[in-house]
């Protein structure tokens, strides 16, 4: 799917993370037998956020990254298309309302970018015709 977006100025993909592998804060879990276990978010054996952010150009999580980023490298301009990665931070599941609000923001940003692209195409065509 991502290859279809290579010519676009936006990348409206969202990843919702849940579970103990995606903590951003320490969490205590009470087991059924009554024991309490502390999960540390910086534990390398538990946390997988570092791998995801590395694969996502090191861009921040819980951020709308729908608009493509451009980086100048020497005489080249590189376009970065990054998914918007969201985590609850505590490992809990997302509510439908929380996911809806994030997806609505991504959709609005996507439409804003598409509108700008269409406006640019229309004005370039009009200027070329004069």
Coordinates of N, CA and C in Angstrom, one line a residue:
X1 N 0.8 -1.2 0.0 CA 0.0 0.0 0.0 C 0.9 1.3 0.0
X2 N 1.9 1.2 0.8 CA 2.8 2.4 0.9 C 3.3 2.9 -0.5
X3 N 3.6 1.9 -1.4 CA 4.1 2.3 -2.7 C 3.1 3.1 -3.5
X4 N 1.8 3.0 -3.3 CA 0.8 3.8 -4.0 C 0.9 5.2 -3.5
X5 N 1.5 5.5 -2.4 CA 1.5 6.8 -1.8 C 2.8 7.6 -2.1
X6 N 3.7 7.0 -2.9 CA 5.0 7.6 -3.1 C 4.9 9.0 -3.8
X7 N 3.9 9.2 -4.6 CA 3.7 10.5 -5.3 C 2.8 11.5 -4.6
X8 N 2.4 11.1 -3.4 CA 1.5 12.0 -2.6 C 2.3 12.8 -1.6
X9 N 1.7 13.9 -1.2 CA 2.3 14.8 -0.2 C 1.9 14.4 1.2
X10 N 1.2 13.3 1.4 CA 0.7 12.9 2.7 C 0.8 11.4 2.8
X11 N 0.8 10.9 4.0 CA 0.8 9.5 4.3 C -0.1 9.2 5.5
X12 N -1.4 9.0 5.2 CA -2.4 8.9 6.3 C -2.5 7.6 6.9
X13 N -1.4 7.0 7.4 CA -1.4 5.7 8.0 C -1.2 5.9 9.5
X14 N -2.0 5.2 10.3 CA -2.0 5.2 11.7 C -1.8 3.8 12.3
X15 N -0.9 3.7 13.3 CA -0.7 2.5 14.0 C -1.0 2.7 15.4
X16 N -1.9 1.9 16.0 CA -2.3 1.9 17.4 C -1.7 0.8 18.1
X17 N -0.9 1.1 19.1 CA -0.1 0.1 19.9 C -0.8 -0.1 21.2
X18 N -0.9 -1.3 21.7 CA -1.4 -1.6 23.0 C -0.6 -2.8 23.5
X19 N -0.5 -2.9 24.8 CA 0.2 -4.1 25.4 C 1.5 -3.7 26.1
X20 N 2.0 -4.6 26.9 CA 3.2 -4.3 27.7 C 4.5 -4.0 26.9
X21 N 4.5 -4.3 25.6 CA 5.7 -4.1 24.8 C 5.8 -2.6 24.4
X22 N 4.7 -1.8 24.6 CA 4.7 -0.5 24.1 C 4.4 0.5 25.2
X23 N 5.1 0.3 26.4 CA 4.9 1.3 27.5 C 5.8 2.5 27.3
X24 N 5.2 3.6 27.9 CA 6.0 4.8 27.9 C 6.2 5.3 29.4
X25 N 5.7 4.5 30.3 CA 5.8 4.8 31.7 C 5.8 3.4 32.5
X26 N 6.3 3.4 33.7 CA 6.3 2.2 34.5 C 4.8 1.9 34.9
X27 N 4.6 0.6 34.9 CA 3.2 0.1 35.3 C 3.3 -1.1 36.3
X28 N 2.4 -1.1 37.2 CA 2.4 -2.2 38.2 C 1.1 -3.1 37.8
X29 N 1.3 -4.4 37.7 CA 0.3 -5.3 37.4 C 0.0 -6.2 38.6
X30 N -1.2 -6.4 38.9 CA -1.6 -7.3 40.0 C -2.0 -8.6 39.4
X31 N -1.3 -9.7 39.7 CA -1.6 -11.0 39.1 C -2.8 -11.6 39.9
X32 N -3.4 -12.6 39.3 CA -4.6 -13.3 40.0 C -4.2 -13.9 41.4
X33 N -3.0 -14.3 41.6 CA -2.6 -14.8 42.9 C -2.3 -13.7 43.9
X34 N -2.4 -12.5 43.5 CA -2.2 -11.4 44.4 C -0.8 -10.7 44.4
X35 N 0.1 -11.3 43.7 CA 1.4 -10.7 43.6 C 1.4 -9.5 42.6
X36 N 2.2 -8.5 43.0 CA 2.3 -7.3 42.1 C 3.6 -7.3 41.4
X37 N 3.5 -7.1 40.1 CA 4.7 -7.1 39.2 C 4.9 -5.7 38.6
X38 N 6.1 -5.2 38.7 CA 6.4 -3.9 38.2 C 7.0 -4.0 36.8
X39 N 6.4 -3.5 35.8 CA 6.9 -3.5 34.4 C 7.6 -2.1 34.2
X40 N 8.8 -2.2 33.9 CA 9.6 -0.9 33.6 C 9.6 -0.6 32.1
X41 N 9.2 0.5 31.7 CA 9.1 0.9 30.3 C 10.5 0.9 29.6
X42 N 11.6 1.1 30.4 CA 12.9 1.2 29.7 C 13.6 -0.1 29.7
X43 N 12.9 -1.2 30.0 CA 13.5 -2.5 30.0 C 13.6 -3.0 28.5
X44 N 14.9 -3.3 28.1 CA 15.2 -3.7 26.8 C 14.5 -5.0 26.4
X45 N 14.3 -5.9 27.4 CA 13.7 -7.2 27.1 C 12.2 -7.1 26.9
X46 N 11.6 -5.9 27.3 CA 10.2 -5.8 27.2 C 9.7 -4.8 26.1
X47 N 10.4 -3.7 26.1 CA 9.9 -2.6 25.2 C 10.4 -2.7 23.8
X48 N 9.4 -2.5 22.8 CA 9.7 -2.5 21.4 C 9.6 -1.2 20.7
X49 N 9.3 -0.2 21.5 CA 9.1 1.2 20.8 C 10.4 1.6 20.1
X50 N 11.5 1.3 20.6 CA 12.8 1.7 20.0 C 12.9 1.2 18.6
X51 N 12.5 0.0 18.4 CA 12.5 -0.6 17.0 C 11.5 0.0 16.1
X52 N 10.4 0.3 16.6 CA 9.3 1.0 15.7 C 9.7 2.4 15.4
X53 N 10.2 3.2 16.3 CA 10.6 4.5 16.0 C 11.9 4.6 15.1
X54 N 12.8 3.6 15.3 CA 13.9 3.5 14.4 C 13.5 3.3 12.9
X55 N 12.5 2.4 12.8 CA 11.9 2.1 11.4 C 11.1 3.3 10.9
X56 N 10.8 4.2 11.8 CA 9.9 5.4 11.4 C 10.7 6.6 11.4
X57 N 12.0 6.5 11.0 CA 12.9 7.7 10.9 C 13.2 8.4 12.2
X58 N 12.9 7.7 13.4 CA 13.2 8.3 14.7 C 12.2 9.4 15.0
X59 N 11.1 9.5 14.3 CA 10.1 10.6 14.5 C 9.3 10.3 15.8
X60 N 8.7 11.3 16.4 CA 8.1 11.1 17.7 C 6.8 10.2 17.6
X61 N 6.4 9.6 18.7 CA 5.2 8.8 18.7 C 4.1 9.8 19.3
X62 N 2.9 9.3 19.2 CA 1.7 10.1 19.6 C 1.7 11.5 19.0
X63 N 2.0 11.5 17.7 CA 2.1 12.7 16.9 C 1.5 12.5 15.5
X64 N 0.7 13.4 15.0 CA 0.2 13.3 13.7 C 1.3 13.6 12.7
X65 N 1.7 12.6 12.0 CA 2.8 12.7 11.0 C 2.3 12.5 9.5
X66 N 1.0 12.9 9.3 CA 0.4 12.7 8.0 C 1.0 13.4 6.9
X67 N 1.5 14.7 7.2 CA 2.2 15.5 6.2 C 3.6 14.9 6.0
X68 N 4.0 14.7 4.8 CA 5.4 14.2 4.6 C 6.4 15.2 5.0
X69 N 7.5 14.7 5.5 CA 8.6 15.5 5.9 C 9.7 15.5 4.8
X70 N 10.3 16.7 4.6 CA 11.4 16.8 3.6 C 12.7 17.2 4.3
X71 N 13.7 16.5 3.8 CA 15.1 16.7 4.4 C 16.0 17.0 3.3
X72 N 16.8 18.0 3.5 CA 17.8 18.4 2.5 C 19.1 17.6 2.8
X73 N 19.6 16.8 1.9 CA 20.9 16.1 2.1 C 21.8 16.4 0.9
X74 N 22.8 17.3 1.1 CA 23.6 17.8 0.0 C 22.8 18.5 -1.0
X75 N 22.8 18.1 -2.3 CA 22.0 18.7 -3.3 C 20.7 18.0 -3.6
X76 N 20.3 17.1 -2.7 CA 19.1 16.3 -2.9 C 18.1 16.6 -1.8
X77 N 16.8 16.6 -2.2 CA 15.7 16.8 -1.3 C 15.1 15.4 -1.1
X78 N 15.1 14.9 0.1 CA 14.5 13.6 0.4 C 13.2 13.7 1.1
X79 N 12.2 12.9 0.6 CA 10.9 12.9 1.2 C 10.8 11.7 2.2
X80 N 10.3 12.0 3.4 CA 10.1 10.9 4.4 C 8.6 10.7 4.6
X81 N 8.1 9.5 4.4 CA 6.7 9.2 4.6 C 6.7 8.3 5.9
X82 N 6.2 8.8 6.9 CA 6.2 8.1 8.2 C 4.7 7.8 8.7
X83 N 4.5 6.7 9.2 CA 3.2 6.3 9.8 C 3.1 7.1 11.2
X84 N 1.9 7.5 11.5 CA 1.6 8.1 12.8 C 1.4 6.9 13.8
X85 N 2.4 6.8 14.7 CA 2.3 5.7 15.7 C 1.8 6.2 17.0
X86 N 0.8 5.6 17.6 CA 0.2 6.0 18.8 C 0.2 4.9 19.8
X87 N 0.5 5.2 21.1 CA 0.5 4.2 22.2 C -0.3 4.9 23.4
X88 N -0.9 4.0 24.1 CA -1.6 4.6 25.3 C -0.6 4.8 26.4
X89 N 0.6 4.2 26.3 CA 1.7 4.4 27.3 C 1.6 3.5 28.5
X90 N 0.4 3.0 28.8 CA 0.2 2.1 30.0 C 0.0 0.7 29.6
X91 N -0.1 0.4 28.3 CA -0.4 -0.9 27.8 C -1.8 -1.3 27.7
X92 N -2.7 -0.4 28.1 CA -4.1 -0.7 28.1 C -4.6 -0.6 26.7
X93 N -5.8 -1.1 26.4 CA -6.4 -1.1 25.1 C -7.0 0.3 24.8
X94 N -7.1 0.6 23.6 CA -7.6 1.9 23.1 C -9.1 1.8 23.2
X95 N -9.8 3.0 23.6 CA -11.2 3.0 23.4 C -11.6 3.4 22.0
X96 N -12.8 3.1 21.6 CA -13.2 3.5 20.3 C -13.2 5.0 20.1
X97 N -13.6 5.7 21.1 CA -13.6 7.2 21.1 C -12.2 7.8 20.9
X98 N -11.2 7.2 21.6 CA -9.8 7.7 21.5 C -9.3 7.5 20.0
X99 N -9.6 6.3 19.5 CA -9.1 6.0 18.2 C -9.8 6.9 17.1
X100 N -11.1 7.1 17.3 CA -11.9 7.9 16.4 C -11.3 9.3 16.4
X101 N -11.0 9.9 17.5 CA -10.5 11.3 17.5 C -9.2 11.4 16.8
X102 N -8.3 10.4 17.0 CA -7.0 10.4 16.3 C -7.2 10.3 14.8
X103 N -8.0 9.3 14.4 CA -8.3 9.1 13.0 C -8.9 10.3 12.3
X104 N -9.8 10.9 13.0 CA -10.4 12.1 12.5 C -9.4 13.2 12.2
X105 N -8.5 13.4 13.2 CA -7.4 14.4 13.0 C -6.6 14.1 11.8
X106 N -6.2 12.8 11.6 CA -5.4 12.4 10.5 C -6.2 12.6 9.2
X107 N -7.5 12.3 9.2 CA -8.3 12.4 8.0 C -8.4 13.9 7.6
X108 N -8.6 14.8 8.6 CA -8.6 16.2 8.3 C -7.3 16.7 7.8
X109 N -6.2 16.3 8.3 CA -4.9 16.7 7.8 C -4.7 16.2 6.4
X110 N -5.1 15.0 6.1 CA -5.0 14.4 4.8 C -5.8 15.2 3.8
X111 N -7.0 15.6 4.2 CA -7.9 16.4 3.3 C -7.3 17.8 3.0
X112 N -6.7 18.3 4.1 CA -6.1 19.6 3.9 C -4.9 19.6 2.9
X113 N -4.1 18.5 3.0 CA -3.0 18.4 2.1 C -3.5 18.1 0.7
X114 N -4.5 17.3 0.5 CA -5.1 17.0 -0.8 C -5.7 18.3 -1.4
X115 N -6.3 19.1 -0.5 CA -6.9 20.4 -1.0 C -5.8 21.3 -1.5
X116 N -4.7 21.4 -0.8 CA -3.6 22.2 -1.2 C -3.0 21.8 -2.5
X117 N -2.9 20.5 -2.6 CA -2.3 19.9 -3.9 C -3.2 20.2 -5.1
X118 N -4.5 20.0 -4.9 CA -5.5 20.3 -6.0 C -5.4 21.8 -6.3
X119 N -5.4 22.7 -5.3 CA -5.3 24.1 -5.6 C -4.1 24.5 -6.4
X120 N -3.0 23.9 -6.0 CA -1.7 24.1 -6.7 C -1.8 23.7 -8.1
X121 N -2.4 22.5 -8.4 CA -2.5 22.0 -9.7 C -3.4 22.9 -10.6
X122 N -4.5 23.4 -10.0 CA -5.5 24.2 -10.7 C -4.8 25.6 -11.0
X123 N -4.1 26.2 -10.1 CA -3.5 27.5 -10.4 C -2.3 27.4 -11.3
X124 N -1.6 26.3 -11.3 CA -0.5 26.1 -12.3 C -1.1 25.9 -13.7
X125 N -2.2 25.2 -13.8 CA -2.8 25.0 -15.1 C -3.3 26.3 -15.7
X126 N -3.9 27.1 -14.8 CA -4.5 28.4 -15.2 C -3.4 29.3 -15.6
X127 N -2.3 29.4 -14.9 CA -1.2 30.2 -15.2 C -0.5 29.8 -16.5
X128 N -0.4 28.5 -16.8 CA 0.2 28.1 -18.0 C -0.7 28.4 -19.2
X129 N -2.0 28.5 -19.0 CA -2.9 28.8 -20.1 C -2.9 30.2 -20.5
X130 N -2.5 31.1 -19.6 CA -2.5 32.6 -19.9 C -1.4 33.0 -20.7

